[in-house]
XYZ file of C-alpha atoms in Angstrom:
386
model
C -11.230 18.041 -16.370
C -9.695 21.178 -16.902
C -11.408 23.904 -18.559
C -10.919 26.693 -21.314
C -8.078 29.265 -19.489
C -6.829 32.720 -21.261
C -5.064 31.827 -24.115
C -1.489 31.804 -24.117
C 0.473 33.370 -26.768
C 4.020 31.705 -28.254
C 6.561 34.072 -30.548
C 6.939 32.752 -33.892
C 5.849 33.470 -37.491
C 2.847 31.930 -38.550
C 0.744 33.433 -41.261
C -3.257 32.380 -40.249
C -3.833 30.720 -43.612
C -1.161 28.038 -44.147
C -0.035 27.049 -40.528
C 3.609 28.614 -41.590
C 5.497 29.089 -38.392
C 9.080 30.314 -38.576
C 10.260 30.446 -34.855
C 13.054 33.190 -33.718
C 15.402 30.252 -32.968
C 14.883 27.546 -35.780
C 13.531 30.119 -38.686
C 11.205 27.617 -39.976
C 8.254 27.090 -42.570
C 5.719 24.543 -42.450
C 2.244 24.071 -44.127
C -0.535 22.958 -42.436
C -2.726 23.335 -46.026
C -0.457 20.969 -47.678
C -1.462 17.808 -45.351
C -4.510 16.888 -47.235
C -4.723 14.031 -45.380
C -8.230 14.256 -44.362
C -10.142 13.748 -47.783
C -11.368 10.309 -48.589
C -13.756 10.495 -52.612
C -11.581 10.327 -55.256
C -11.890 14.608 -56.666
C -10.970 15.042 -52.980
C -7.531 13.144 -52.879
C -6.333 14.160 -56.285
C -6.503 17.722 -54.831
C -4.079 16.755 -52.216
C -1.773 14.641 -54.440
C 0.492 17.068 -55.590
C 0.241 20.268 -52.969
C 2.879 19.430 -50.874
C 6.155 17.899 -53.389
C 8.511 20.689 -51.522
C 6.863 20.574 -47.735
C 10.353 18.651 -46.835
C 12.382 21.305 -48.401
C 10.441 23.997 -47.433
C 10.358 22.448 -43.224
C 13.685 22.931 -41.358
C 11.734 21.623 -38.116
C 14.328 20.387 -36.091
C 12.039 20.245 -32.848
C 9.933 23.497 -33.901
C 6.992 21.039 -34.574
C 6.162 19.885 -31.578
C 7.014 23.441 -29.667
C 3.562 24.316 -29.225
C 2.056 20.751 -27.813
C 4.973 20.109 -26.179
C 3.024 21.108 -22.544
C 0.055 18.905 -24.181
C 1.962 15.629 -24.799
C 3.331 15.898 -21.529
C 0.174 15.866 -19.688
C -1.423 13.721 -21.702
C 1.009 10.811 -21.162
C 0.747 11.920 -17.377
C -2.983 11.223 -17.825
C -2.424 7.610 -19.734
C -3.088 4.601 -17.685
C -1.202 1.646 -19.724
C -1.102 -2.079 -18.790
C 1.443 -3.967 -19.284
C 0.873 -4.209 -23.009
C 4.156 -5.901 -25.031
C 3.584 -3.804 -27.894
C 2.924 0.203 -27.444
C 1.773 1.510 -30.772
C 1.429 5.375 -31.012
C -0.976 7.086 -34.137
C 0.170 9.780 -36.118
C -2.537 11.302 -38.230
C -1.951 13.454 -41.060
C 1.969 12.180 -41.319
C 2.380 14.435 -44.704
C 6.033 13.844 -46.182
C 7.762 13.079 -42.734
C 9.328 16.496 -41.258
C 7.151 17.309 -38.616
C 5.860 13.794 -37.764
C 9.470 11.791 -36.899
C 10.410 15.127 -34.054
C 6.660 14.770 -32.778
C 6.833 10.905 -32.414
C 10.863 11.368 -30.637
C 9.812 13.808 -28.405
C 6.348 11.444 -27.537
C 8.539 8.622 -26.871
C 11.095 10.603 -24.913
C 8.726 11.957 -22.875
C 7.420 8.109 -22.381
C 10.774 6.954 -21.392
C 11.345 9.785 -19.427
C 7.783 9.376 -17.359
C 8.557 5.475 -17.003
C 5.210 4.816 -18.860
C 7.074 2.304 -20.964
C 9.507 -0.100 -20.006
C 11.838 -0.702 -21.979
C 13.147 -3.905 -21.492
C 9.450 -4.954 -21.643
C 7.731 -2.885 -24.110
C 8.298 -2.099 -27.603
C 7.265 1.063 -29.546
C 5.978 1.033 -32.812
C 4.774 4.251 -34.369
C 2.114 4.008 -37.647
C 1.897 7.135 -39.818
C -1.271 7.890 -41.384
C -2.037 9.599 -44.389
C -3.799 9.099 -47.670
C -2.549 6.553 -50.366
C -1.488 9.601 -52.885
C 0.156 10.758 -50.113
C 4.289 11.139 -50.650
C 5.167 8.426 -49.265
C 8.594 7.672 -50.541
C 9.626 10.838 -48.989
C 8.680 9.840 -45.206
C 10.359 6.669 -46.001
C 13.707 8.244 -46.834
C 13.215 9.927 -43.855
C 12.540 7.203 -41.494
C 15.514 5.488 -42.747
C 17.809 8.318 -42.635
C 16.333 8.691 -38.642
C 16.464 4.945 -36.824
C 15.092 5.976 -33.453
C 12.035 4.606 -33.872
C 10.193 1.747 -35.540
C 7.583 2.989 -37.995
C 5.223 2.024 -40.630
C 2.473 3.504 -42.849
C -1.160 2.991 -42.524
C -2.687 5.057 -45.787
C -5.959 5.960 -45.776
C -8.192 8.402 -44.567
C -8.502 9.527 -41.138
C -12.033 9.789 -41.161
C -12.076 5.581 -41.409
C -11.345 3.421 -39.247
C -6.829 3.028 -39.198
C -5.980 0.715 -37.051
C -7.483 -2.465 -35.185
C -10.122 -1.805 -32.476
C -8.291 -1.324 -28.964
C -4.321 -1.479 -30.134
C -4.077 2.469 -29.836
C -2.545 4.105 -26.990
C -1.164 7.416 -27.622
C -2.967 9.122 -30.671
C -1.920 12.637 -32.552
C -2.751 14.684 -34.890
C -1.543 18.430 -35.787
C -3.081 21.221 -37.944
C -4.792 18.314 -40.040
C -8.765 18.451 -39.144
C -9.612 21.807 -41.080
C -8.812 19.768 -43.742
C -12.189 17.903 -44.839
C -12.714 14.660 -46.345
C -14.731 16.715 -48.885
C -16.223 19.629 -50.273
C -19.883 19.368 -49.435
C -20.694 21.718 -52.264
C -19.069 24.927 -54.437
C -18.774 27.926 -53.115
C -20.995 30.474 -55.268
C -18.859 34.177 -54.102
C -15.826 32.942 -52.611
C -12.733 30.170 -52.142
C -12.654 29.645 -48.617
C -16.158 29.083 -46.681
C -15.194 31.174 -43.874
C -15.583 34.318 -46.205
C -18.720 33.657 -48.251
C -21.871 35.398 -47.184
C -24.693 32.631 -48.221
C -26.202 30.773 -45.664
C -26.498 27.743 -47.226
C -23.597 27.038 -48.403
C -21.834 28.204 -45.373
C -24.118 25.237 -43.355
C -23.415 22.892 -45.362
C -19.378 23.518 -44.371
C -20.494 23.567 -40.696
C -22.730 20.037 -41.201
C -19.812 18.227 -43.180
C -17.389 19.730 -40.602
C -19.594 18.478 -38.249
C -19.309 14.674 -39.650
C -16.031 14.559 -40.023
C -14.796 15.627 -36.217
C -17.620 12.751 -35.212
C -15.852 10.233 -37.559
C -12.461 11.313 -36.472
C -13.204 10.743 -32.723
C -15.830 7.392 -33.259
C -12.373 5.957 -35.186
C -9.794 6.983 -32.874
C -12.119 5.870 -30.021
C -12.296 2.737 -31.276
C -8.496 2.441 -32.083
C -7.495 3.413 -29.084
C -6.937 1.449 -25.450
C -8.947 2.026 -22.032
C -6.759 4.709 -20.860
C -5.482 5.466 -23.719
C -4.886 9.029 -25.076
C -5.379 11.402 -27.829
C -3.541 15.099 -28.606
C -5.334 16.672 -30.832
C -3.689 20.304 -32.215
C -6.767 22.008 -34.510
C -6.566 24.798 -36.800
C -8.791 28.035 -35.690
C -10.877 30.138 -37.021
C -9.134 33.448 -36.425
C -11.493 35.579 -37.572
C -10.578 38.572 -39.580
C -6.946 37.044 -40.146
C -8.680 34.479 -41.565
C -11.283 36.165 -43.977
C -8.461 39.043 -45.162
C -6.338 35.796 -46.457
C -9.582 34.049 -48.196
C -10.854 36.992 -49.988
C -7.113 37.782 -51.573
C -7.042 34.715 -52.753
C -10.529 35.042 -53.999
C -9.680 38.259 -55.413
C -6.367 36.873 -57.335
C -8.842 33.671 -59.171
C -11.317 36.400 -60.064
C -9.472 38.177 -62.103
C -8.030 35.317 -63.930
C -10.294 32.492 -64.228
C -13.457 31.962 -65.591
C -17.301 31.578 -64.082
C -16.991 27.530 -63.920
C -12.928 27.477 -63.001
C -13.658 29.872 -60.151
C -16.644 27.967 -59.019
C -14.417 24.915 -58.785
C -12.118 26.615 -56.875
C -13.853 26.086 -53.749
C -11.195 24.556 -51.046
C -11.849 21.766 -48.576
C -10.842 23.376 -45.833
C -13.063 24.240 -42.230
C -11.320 26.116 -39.692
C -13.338 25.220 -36.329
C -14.661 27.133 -33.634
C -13.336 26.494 -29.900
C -17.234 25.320 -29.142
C -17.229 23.312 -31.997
C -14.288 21.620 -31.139
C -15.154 20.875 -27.605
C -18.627 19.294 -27.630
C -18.172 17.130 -24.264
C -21.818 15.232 -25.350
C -19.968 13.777 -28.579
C -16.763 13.109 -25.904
C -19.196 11.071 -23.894
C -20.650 9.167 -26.687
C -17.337 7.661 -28.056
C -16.385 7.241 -24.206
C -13.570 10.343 -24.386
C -12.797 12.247 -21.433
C -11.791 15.751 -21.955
C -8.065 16.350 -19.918
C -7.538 19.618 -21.027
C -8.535 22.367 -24.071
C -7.211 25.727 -24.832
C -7.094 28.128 -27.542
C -3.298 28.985 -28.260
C -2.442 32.316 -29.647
C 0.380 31.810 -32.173
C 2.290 35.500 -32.413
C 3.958 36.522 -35.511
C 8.137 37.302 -34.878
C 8.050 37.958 -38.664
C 5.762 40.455 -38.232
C 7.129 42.060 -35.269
C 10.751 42.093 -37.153
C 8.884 43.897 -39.990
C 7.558 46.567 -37.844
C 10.947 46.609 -36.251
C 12.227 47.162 -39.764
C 14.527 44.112 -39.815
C 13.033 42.592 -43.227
C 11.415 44.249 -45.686
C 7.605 44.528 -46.849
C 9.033 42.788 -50.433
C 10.686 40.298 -48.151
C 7.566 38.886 -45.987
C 4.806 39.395 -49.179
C 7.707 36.898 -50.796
C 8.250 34.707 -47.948
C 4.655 34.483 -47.167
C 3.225 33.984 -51.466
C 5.740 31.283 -51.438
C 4.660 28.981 -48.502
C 0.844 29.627 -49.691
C 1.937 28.734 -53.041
C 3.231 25.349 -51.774
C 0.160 24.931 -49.962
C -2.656 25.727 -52.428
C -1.607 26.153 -55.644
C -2.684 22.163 -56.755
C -6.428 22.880 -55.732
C -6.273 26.088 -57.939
C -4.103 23.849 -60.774
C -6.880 21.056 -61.162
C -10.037 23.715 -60.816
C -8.552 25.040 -64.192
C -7.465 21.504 -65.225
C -10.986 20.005 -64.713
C -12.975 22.492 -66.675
C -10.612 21.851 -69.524
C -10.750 25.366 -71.080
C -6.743 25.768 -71.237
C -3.568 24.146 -72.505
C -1.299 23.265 -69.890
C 1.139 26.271 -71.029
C -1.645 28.479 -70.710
C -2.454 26.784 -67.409
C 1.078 26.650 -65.792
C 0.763 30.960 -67.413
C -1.966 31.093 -65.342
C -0.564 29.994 -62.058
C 2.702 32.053 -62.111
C 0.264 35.173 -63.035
C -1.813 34.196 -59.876
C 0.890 34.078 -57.535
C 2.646 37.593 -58.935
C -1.156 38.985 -57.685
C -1.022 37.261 -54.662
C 2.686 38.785 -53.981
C 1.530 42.499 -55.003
C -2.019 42.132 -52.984
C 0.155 40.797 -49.610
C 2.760 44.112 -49.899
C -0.891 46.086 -50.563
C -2.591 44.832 -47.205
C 0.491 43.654 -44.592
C -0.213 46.569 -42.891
C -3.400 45.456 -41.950
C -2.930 42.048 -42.748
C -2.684 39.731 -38.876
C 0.036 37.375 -39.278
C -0.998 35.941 -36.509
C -2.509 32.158 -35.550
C -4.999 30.535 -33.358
C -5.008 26.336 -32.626
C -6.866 24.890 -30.620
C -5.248 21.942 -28.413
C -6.889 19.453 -26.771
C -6.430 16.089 -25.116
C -8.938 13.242 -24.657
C -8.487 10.182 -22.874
C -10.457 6.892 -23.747
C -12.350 6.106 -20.636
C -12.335 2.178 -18.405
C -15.467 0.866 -18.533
């Protein structure tokens, strides 16, 4: 088992809050805060079923998605020990609309033809994507049939249940997903996002239902998966100060719009981990998961760098960057303010565009001290032979 080494640090953009990555090479955007595929009561998935309509349009991923576990997949199906099993079925957790998911599943399979773990005259491949059921699926499905590599199918539900039938998994994945919770334990009494409230409390009740839900996760996936069979696991970070400056803008923008019961309903589902709470090789053990390898990844911002390089403009990235989060989180904020049914839904959809504009000016107002970078943590676990 290898342990924790100095991160390494990839160029791209990626703003801390919203998993947006635009590499030099493919100039992309995707939203990790729009995959609310973790959230299971029924408050919980409405939130998710309408924050990420555009994540297609707004994800030119050609093979950008899988950049950053590309070194991860590779030694985890180095580390799988198949039999000669007729059917290999590979997991993909937290699917959202399609993008990401079908170049993470071709370059898993590539690799597995390419490593001779498969044979193909033998063995057939058949990849499930998992998300909730208010998930868009109609959108993965265009894509899957505009994209025949692969044979695919939907499993949707929760990943925090139990997905698939009990030893049929062999290769399991899942990226930028598990911050996502499968609910809020409670409201948040001073801010939005639970990394940037001050009460104790409230703050432990995040870490205990955070706490639940990576135990669920790996029990299921444990179960799902084959003896020597493997799971890559790419988890949102805690990155500190990057993280708080985001949460408390955003906080800042609701509190000068909303009132006392909207803005204590717009508390957001989300847990970024810790590395230690991520690698807890006692819960490993107890679902029979050996730990392969961990690291924390430092994601560094080109976007950034280009701005201080004065390539783009200040108006440029606050845009860029209040457009992606809008994408992302602007459904949680829309049903906090339909819920408490104060508003029309002119006055609401008023609301939102005057939330955003603040968002926009309050980015241009901090970038300079703003960290536009990201941390993940990546990790892969193989199911042990008994």
């Amino acid at each position: 088992m290898q342990e924790r080494m100095k991160p390494p640090t990839y160029r791209c953009f990626c703003h801390p809050f919203t998993r947006t990555r635009v590499h030099a090479q493919d100039i992309i955007v995707f939203l990790s805060f729009s995959k609310g595929t973790a959230m299971s009561s029924n408050d919980s998935a409405q939130t998710t079923q309408g924050m990420g309509q555009d994540y297609n349009a707004n994800s030119l991923t050609q093979m950008a998605a899988v950049k950053l576990s590309a070194a991860y997949i590779r030694q985890a199906i180095d580390a799988i020990e198949m039999e000669s099993l007729p059917l290999v079925i590979i997991g993909d957790y937290g699917s959202s609309h399609g993008s990401n998911s079908m170049h993470a599943m071709q370059f898993i399979i590539q690799t597995l033809k390419e490593t001779k773990k498969v044979d193909e005259n033998k063995q057939q491949i058949l990849v499930v994507h998992n998300d909730l059921p208010t998930n868009d699926w109609a959108s993965l499905f265009d894509i899957l049939n505009k994209n025949s590599s692969y044979h695919g199918v939907a499993s949707g539900r929760s990943f925090y249940q139990q997905c698939l039938p009990s030893n049929s998994l062999t290769i399991g994945y899942t990226s930028t997903s598990l911050h996502w919770l499968s609910h809020k334990p409670c409201n948040l009494s001073d801010q939005c996002l639970v990394h940037c409230s001050l009460n104790d409390n409230e703050i432990n009740a995040f870490k205990h239902q955070a706490a639940l839900d990576y135990a669920h996760f790996l029990e299921y996936r444990s179960r799902e998966l084959v003896p020597g069979g493997v799971l890559i696991l790419v988890i949102l970070a805690n990155n500190g100060k990057a993280t708080r400056d985001h949460g408390e803008l955003l906080y800042r923008c609701a509190r000068a719009l909303l009132s006392s019961p909207e803005l204590l309903d717009y508390t957001l589902p989300i847990y970024c981990r810790s590395y230690s709470e991520c690698v807890d090789r006692d819960l490993f053990a107890k679902f029979d998961l050996e730990l392969i390898k961990s690291d924390t990844v430092n994601v560094k911002s080109i976007l950034g760098e280009q701005l201080r390089n004065g390539e783009i403009t200040l108006d440029y990235l606050a845009r860029v960057l209040t457009a992606a989060v809008r994408i992302a989180l602007e459904y949680p904020l829309k049903q906090a303010l339909i819920d408490n049914g104060q508003r029309s839904s002119e006055e609401i959809d008023k609301i939102l565009d005057q939330y955003w504009d603040l968002h926009e000016k309050g980015m241009k107002e901090q970038l300079d001290d703003f960290e536009t970078d990201m941390m993940v943590i990546d990790l892969v676990l193989k199911k042990i032979k008994k």
